Short mmCIF file of C-alpha atoms in Angstrom, two decimals:
data_model
loop_
_atom_site.label_atom_id
_atom_site.label_comp_id
_atom_site.label_asym_id
_atom_site.label_seq_id
_atom_site.Cartn_x
_atom_site.Cartn_y
_atom_site.Cartn_z
CA MET A 386 14.15 58.87 -104.89
CA ALA A 387 15.41 60.63 -108.01
CA GLU A 388 18.63 59.26 -109.43
CA ARG A 389 21.58 61.50 -108.57
CA GLU A 390 23.92 62.85 -111.23
CA VAL A 391 27.44 61.43 -111.15
CA ILE A 392 30.07 64.15 -111.65
CA LEU A 393 33.12 61.92 -111.09
CA ASP A 394 33.39 58.21 -111.85
CA ILE A 395 36.70 56.53 -110.97
CA ARG A 396 37.06 53.04 -112.43
CA ASP A 397 39.79 50.51 -111.62
CA LEU A 398 42.32 53.28 -110.91
CA GLN A 399 45.91 52.19 -110.29
CA VAL A 400 48.76 54.48 -109.22
CA HIS A 401 52.24 53.03 -108.71
CA TYR A 402 55.44 54.45 -107.29
CA VAL A 403 58.52 52.68 -108.65
CA VAL A 404 61.32 52.98 -106.07
CA ARG A 405 64.67 51.29 -105.62
CA THR A 406 63.25 48.48 -103.49
CA GLY A 407 60.22 47.71 -105.66
CA THR A 408 56.81 49.02 -106.73
CA ILE A 409 54.49 50.70 -104.23
CA ARG A 410 50.84 50.28 -105.21
CA GLY A 411 49.61 53.57 -103.78
CA VAL A 412 46.14 53.26 -105.31
CA ASP A 413 45.25 49.69 -106.19
CA HIS A 414 42.21 49.00 -108.41
CA VAL A 415 39.92 51.64 -106.86
CA ASP A 416 36.33 52.24 -108.04
CA LEU A 417 34.50 55.28 -106.67
CA MET A 418 31.64 57.53 -107.77
CA VAL A 419 31.12 61.11 -106.58
CA TYR A 420 27.67 62.67 -106.96
CA GLN A 421 26.92 66.21 -108.07
CA GLY A 422 26.63 68.60 -105.11
CA GLU A 423 27.62 66.17 -102.35
CA THR A 424 30.49 66.28 -99.86
CA LEU A 425 32.38 62.99 -99.92
CA GLY A 426 34.76 62.28 -97.05
CA LEU A 427 37.81 60.19 -98.00
CA VAL A 428 39.32 58.83 -94.78
CA GLY A 429 41.98 56.44 -93.56
CA GLU A 430 45.34 56.28 -91.80
CA SER A 431 48.36 58.15 -93.12
CA ALA A 432 49.94 56.63 -96.26
CA CYS A 433 46.78 54.69 -97.16
CA GLY A 434 46.50 56.36 -100.59
CA LYS A 435 44.02 59.20 -99.91
CA SER A 436 46.18 62.09 -101.14
CA THR A 437 47.49 60.04 -104.06
CA LEU A 438 43.90 59.40 -105.16
CA GLY A 439 43.07 63.11 -104.85
CA ARG A 440 46.11 64.18 -106.85
CA ALA A 441 45.45 61.50 -109.48
CA ILE A 442 42.09 63.11 -110.25
CA LEU A 443 43.97 66.26 -111.32
CA ARG A 444 46.81 64.23 -112.85
CA LEU A 445 49.24 65.79 -110.38
CA VAL A 446 50.77 62.63 -108.90
CA PRO A 447 54.37 63.58 -107.98
CA GLU A 448 57.32 61.57 -109.29
CA PRO A 449 58.11 58.72 -109.12
CA GLY A 450 54.35 58.13 -109.08
CA GLU A 451 52.54 57.16 -112.25
CA ILE A 452 48.93 56.39 -113.14
CA VAL A 453 49.25 52.97 -114.74
CA GLY A 454 45.64 51.98 -115.34
CA GLY A 455 41.96 52.76 -115.03
CA GLN A 456 39.66 55.62 -115.93
CA ILE A 457 38.80 58.95 -114.31
CA LEU A 458 35.53 60.12 -115.86
CA PHE A 459 34.67 63.75 -115.15
CA ASP A 460 31.34 64.77 -116.67
CA GLY A 461 31.63 61.64 -118.80
CA GLN A 462 35.08 62.48 -120.22
CA ASP A 463 38.13 60.40 -119.34
CA LEU A 464 40.74 62.74 -117.85
CA LEU A 465 43.47 60.17 -118.49
CA LYS A 466 42.99 60.58 -122.23
CA LYS A 467 43.39 64.37 -122.21
CA ASP A 468 46.69 66.04 -123.08
CA GLU A 469 48.45 68.42 -120.70
CA LYS A 470 47.03 71.53 -122.38
CA GLU A 471 43.48 70.25 -121.88
CA MET A 472 44.22 69.37 -118.24
CA THR A 473 45.68 72.82 -117.61
CA SER A 474 42.44 74.39 -118.83
CA LEU A 475 40.47 72.19 -116.40
CA ARG A 476 42.66 72.68 -113.32
CA GLY A 477 41.48 75.67 -111.33
CA LYS A 478 38.57 76.32 -113.65
CA ARG A 479 36.42 73.20 -113.30
CA ILE A 480 38.43 71.09 -110.82
CA SER A 481 40.35 72.74 -107.98
CA MET A 482 42.45 71.48 -105.09
CA ILE A 483 43.10 72.85 -101.62
CA PHE A 484 46.52 71.49 -100.67
CA GLN A 485 47.68 70.45 -97.20
CA ASP A 486 50.36 73.08 -96.60
CA PRO A 487 49.55 76.53 -98.01
CA MET A 488 53.01 77.85 -97.14
CA THR A 489 54.60 75.51 -99.68
CA SER A 490 51.78 75.94 -102.23
CA LEU A 491 51.83 79.75 -102.34
CA ASN A 492 54.68 81.51 -104.12
CA PRO A 493 56.63 83.38 -101.40
CA LEU A 494 57.76 86.00 -103.94
CA GLN A 495 54.22 86.92 -105.04
CA ARG A 496 51.72 89.05 -103.18
CA ILE A 497 48.35 87.46 -102.51
CA ASP A 498 46.59 89.68 -105.06
CA GLN A 499 49.05 88.48 -107.72
CA HIS A 500 48.11 84.87 -106.95
CA PHE A 501 44.44 85.66 -107.58
CA ILE A 502 45.06 87.75 -110.71
CA GLU A 503 47.24 85.00 -112.21
CA THR A 504 44.67 82.27 -111.43
CA ILE A 505 41.76 84.26 -112.90
CA ARG A 506 43.46 85.61 -116.02
CA THR A 507 45.14 82.29 -116.89
CA HIS A 508 41.69 80.85 -117.53
CA ASP A 509 40.01 84.02 -118.80
CA PRO A 510 42.52 86.52 -120.30
CA GLN A 511 39.64 88.84 -121.26
CA ILE A 512 39.18 89.73 -117.60
CA SER A 513 41.26 92.81 -116.81
CA LYS A 514 43.62 93.03 -113.83
CA ARG A 515 41.25 95.51 -112.20
CA GLU A 516 38.26 93.18 -112.62
CA ALA A 517 40.31 90.25 -111.30
CA LEU A 518 41.34 92.32 -108.30
CA ASP A 519 37.70 93.19 -107.63
CA MET A 520 36.82 89.49 -107.77
CA ALA A 521 39.61 88.73 -105.29
CA ALA A 522 38.43 91.51 -102.96
CA ARG A 523 34.87 90.14 -102.95
CA MET A 524 36.24 86.67 -102.24
CA PHE A 525 38.19 88.08 -99.28
CA ASP A 526 34.92 89.49 -97.93
CA ARG A 527 33.42 86.00 -98.05
CA LEU A 528 36.54 84.51 -96.46
CA GLY A 529 36.42 87.00 -93.59
CA ILE A 530 39.77 88.61 -94.39
CA GLN A 531 40.30 92.36 -94.61
CA ARG A 532 40.75 93.52 -98.21
CA GLU A 533 43.98 95.37 -97.45
CA ARG A 534 45.65 92.02 -96.72
CA LEU A 535 45.52 91.28 -100.46
CA THR A 536 48.81 93.15 -100.87
CA ASP A 537 50.55 91.03 -98.23
CA TYR A 538 53.03 88.28 -99.01
CA PRO A 539 52.26 84.71 -97.78
CA HIS A 540 54.73 84.92 -94.88
CA GLN A 541 52.87 87.97 -93.51
CA LEU A 542 49.68 85.96 -93.00
CA SER A 543 48.83 83.56 -90.19
CA GLY A 544 48.39 79.85 -90.92
CA GLY A 545 44.61 80.21 -90.79
CA MET A 546 44.65 83.14 -93.20
CA ARG A 547 46.91 81.29 -95.64
CA GLN A 548 44.52 78.35 -95.61
CA ARG A 549 41.60 80.71 -96.26
CA VAL A 550 43.55 82.14 -99.21
CA MET A 551 44.03 78.61 -100.60
CA ILE A 552 40.30 77.99 -100.26
CA GLY A 553 39.60 81.29 -102.02
CA LEU A 554 41.93 80.41 -104.90
CA ALA A 555 40.12 77.08 -105.29
CA LEU A 556 36.70 78.75 -105.40
CA ILE A 557 37.41 82.01 -107.25
CA LEU A 558 36.37 80.52 -110.62
CA ASN A 559 33.37 78.59 -109.21
CA SER A 560 34.90 75.16 -109.80
CA ASP A 561 32.45 72.28 -110.15
CA LEU A 562 34.64 69.91 -108.12
CA VAL A 563 36.88 70.93 -105.20
CA ILE A 564 39.31 68.46 -103.62
CA ALA A 565 40.37 69.49 -100.11
CA ASP A 566 43.45 67.55 -99.02
CA GLU A 567 43.75 67.68 -95.21
CA PRO A 568 42.73 71.38 -95.21
CA THR A 569 43.14 71.81 -91.43
CA THR A 570 46.21 69.64 -90.74
CA SER A 571 48.59 72.41 -89.62
CA LEU A 572 46.03 74.50 -87.74
CA ASP A 573 45.16 74.69 -84.05
CA VAL A 574 41.73 73.51 -82.96
CA ILE A 575 40.17 76.99 -82.81
CA VAL A 576 41.29 77.95 -86.32
CA GLU A 577 40.36 74.45 -87.49
CA ALA A 578 36.79 75.01 -86.30
CA GLN A 579 36.71 78.36 -88.10
CA ILE A 580 37.88 76.75 -91.36
CA LEU A 581 35.22 74.03 -91.05
CA ASP A 582 32.53 76.66 -90.49
CA LEU A 583 33.87 78.55 -93.52
CA LEU A 584 33.73 75.44 -95.71
CA LYS A 585 30.15 74.80 -94.59
CA HIS A 586 29.19 78.38 -95.41
CA LEU A 587 30.93 78.39 -98.80
CA LYS A 588 29.37 75.04 -99.67
CA GLU A 589 25.96 76.65 -99.19
CA MET A 590 26.95 79.66 -101.32
CA TYR A 591 28.53 77.80 -104.23
CA PRO A 592 27.03 74.88 -106.21
CA MET A 593 30.18 72.81 -105.80
CA THR A 594 30.97 69.18 -105.14
CA LEU A 595 33.53 68.66 -102.37
CA VAL A 596 35.89 65.72 -101.80
CA LEU A 597 37.26 66.12 -98.27
CA ILE A 598 40.42 64.09 -97.62
CA SER A 599 41.28 63.60 -93.96
CA HIS A 600 42.52 61.16 -91.36
CA ASN A 601 40.44 63.05 -88.77
CA LEU A 602 37.01 61.47 -88.49
CA GLY A 603 35.80 64.34 -86.31
CA ILE A 604 36.35 66.80 -89.16
CA VAL A 605 34.70 64.54 -91.70
CA SER A 606 31.66 63.99 -89.49
CA GLU A 607 31.03 67.76 -89.54
CA LEU A 608 30.79 68.05 -93.31
CA ALA A 609 30.46 64.77 -95.20
CA ASP A 610 27.29 63.36 -96.76
CA ARG A 611 29.03 60.07 -97.61
CA LEU A 612 32.29 58.42 -96.55
CA ALA A 613 34.80 56.32 -98.45
CA VAL A 614 37.32 54.50 -96.26
CA MET A 615 40.75 53.59 -97.66
CA TYR A 616 43.25 51.07 -96.34
CA ALA A 617 46.57 50.13 -97.93
CA GLY A 618 45.69 51.61 -101.31
CA LYS A 619 42.23 50.06 -101.51
CA LEU A 620 38.70 51.18 -100.73
CA VAL A 621 37.30 48.98 -97.96
CA GLU A 622 33.97 50.67 -97.20
CA VAL A 623 31.64 53.25 -98.77
CA ALA A 624 28.46 54.41 -97.04
CA PRO A 625 26.31 57.44 -96.18
CA ALA A 626 27.94 59.26 -93.28
CA GLN A 627 25.40 58.79 -90.51
CA PRO A 628 24.78 55.05 -91.05
CA LEU A 629 28.54 54.49 -91.16
CA PHE A 630 29.12 56.33 -87.88
CA ASP A 631 26.16 54.53 -86.29
CA GLU A 632 27.16 51.06 -87.51
CA PRO A 633 30.52 50.69 -89.28
CA LEU A 634 30.69 47.46 -91.26
CA HIS A 635 34.33 46.82 -92.14
CA PRO A 636 36.55 45.79 -89.20
CA TYR A 637 39.03 48.52 -90.18
CA THR A 638 36.34 51.21 -90.05
CA GLN A 639 35.24 49.85 -86.69
CA GLY A 640 38.82 50.14 -85.44
CA LEU A 641 39.16 53.71 -86.73
CA LEU A 642 36.00 54.84 -84.97
CA ALA A 643 36.88 53.03 -81.75
CA SER A 644 40.26 54.81 -81.74
CA VAL A 645 38.72 58.29 -81.69
CA PRO A 646 39.22 59.73 -78.16
CA ASN A 647 35.99 59.96 -76.19
CA ILE A 648 35.55 63.12 -74.11
CA ARG A 649 32.91 61.55 -71.86
CA LEU A 650 34.39 61.20 -68.39
CA GLU A 651 32.80 57.79 -67.79
CA ASP A 652 34.80 56.33 -70.70
CA THR A 653 38.49 56.93 -69.95
CA VAL A 654 39.98 53.95 -71.82
CA LEU A 655 42.04 54.96 -74.87
CA ARG A 656 41.43 52.28 -77.50
CA THR A 657 43.99 51.59 -80.20
CA MET A 658 44.07 49.45 -83.31
CA GLN A 659 46.57 46.63 -83.09
CA GLY A 660 49.39 46.32 -85.60
CA ALA A 661 50.45 48.70 -88.36
CA PRO A 662 49.58 49.29 -92.04
CA PRO A 663 51.29 46.79 -94.37
CA ASN A 664 54.29 47.27 -96.61
CA LEU A 665 52.76 48.22 -99.96
CA ILE A 666 55.73 46.81 -101.86
CA HIS A 667 55.01 43.38 -100.38
CA PRO A 668 51.40 43.51 -99.14
CA PRO A 669 49.96 40.49 -97.36
CA PRO A 670 48.04 37.96 -99.48
CA GLY A 671 44.27 37.87 -99.35
CA CYS A 672 42.63 40.72 -97.45
CA ARG A 673 45.24 43.36 -96.68
CA PHE A 674 43.71 44.01 -93.27
CA HIS A 675 43.77 40.38 -92.14
CA PRO A 676 46.96 40.65 -89.99
CA ARG A 677 45.17 43.27 -87.82
CA CYS A 678 41.61 41.98 -88.04
CA PRO A 679 39.90 40.59 -84.91
CA TYR A 680 37.52 38.52 -87.08
CA VAL A 681 40.12 36.99 -89.41
CA MET A 682 39.26 33.65 -91.04
CA ASP A 683 41.42 31.26 -93.04
CA ARG A 684 39.81 32.49 -96.24
CA CYS A 685 40.88 36.07 -95.45
CA ARG A 686 44.54 35.03 -95.49
CA GLU A 687 44.26 33.47 -98.95
CA GLN A 688 41.61 35.30 -101.01
CA GLU A 689 41.00 39.00 -101.44
CA PRO A 690 37.31 39.77 -100.81
CA PRO A 691 35.27 41.55 -103.49
CA PHE A 692 33.57 44.88 -102.87
CA LEU A 693 30.20 43.62 -101.66
CA LYS A 694 26.91 45.55 -101.61
CA VAL A 695 25.66 45.21 -98.04
CA GLY A 696 22.68 47.57 -97.95
CA PRO A 697 21.22 50.73 -99.49
CA GLU A 698 24.23 52.71 -100.77
CA ARG A 699 26.55 50.60 -98.60
CA TRP A 700 29.54 48.54 -99.74
CA ALA A 701 32.27 46.75 -97.82
CA MET A 702 35.31 44.73 -98.90
CA CYS A 703 34.97 41.93 -96.36
CA TRP A 704 34.14 38.23 -96.46
CA LEU A 705 31.89 38.70 -93.40
CA TYR A 706 29.20 40.09 -95.70
CA GLU A 707 29.22 37.45 -98.42
CA LYS A 708 25.76 36.01 -98.74
CA SER A 709 25.69 32.29 -98.24
#
């Protein structure tokens, strides 16, 4: 098998939020590689650090958050060493983000066409307003939205249309890397399915790499080539999608998959994961999942496990897989 090209290499990344009661370690010593052209699903419960990791890639961690250590290598260049002007030139052009709530991301005082013109001409002022408008109209064709809706304001569009607009803004400049942060959270199931089909279609049309952040494993299973599972600010498992769904290794991943409702009538038991995520100001010693783990050992309570290679392209942070 030919070696795949790494477009994003995150090394020992640490993001802290300093609050009145202490320091929240939102992303705690995370290592992760993203390959050119793949769709990587980043999954986990709410407040596990997924969105913080996604925003850190673009250096858009909101206050009081701060990136305190590590490297974010994009095409071999460390984004943490670039100044704000250099980052501004990258955002939207080479790295784009689809945010959770388009209603709060779109300017309510600007028409949709103005959003597209501003995005395009900020990165390429030589493109005229007319050319930018033509680019936006062609993007609307691909998004399945009537061109005349370009002159609407955000509040005049449905939730599904606004999310399509956000996707269009992320793709209008053919970004190399697109980070989609819970892109279907506020949508009903029918519109959600339409957005997933759209992402699949656009992924085939554009040579982009997609990082899909979600707590919904059903959504991720539709699109992802590989999965990275986060818990309490740490990565606990990374694996190709199908092997992970067939045989999850980390007890937390097993619990997540077991908690997904099963529509088969012969299986009517709703399974839940015991306990709750830990306080990230005072996380438990050892493995952070040990208070909820059905396989907990004494060692788990005292020593944090390393990220162990378990099989081809498979890693898990669990003492169960330490070779004796």
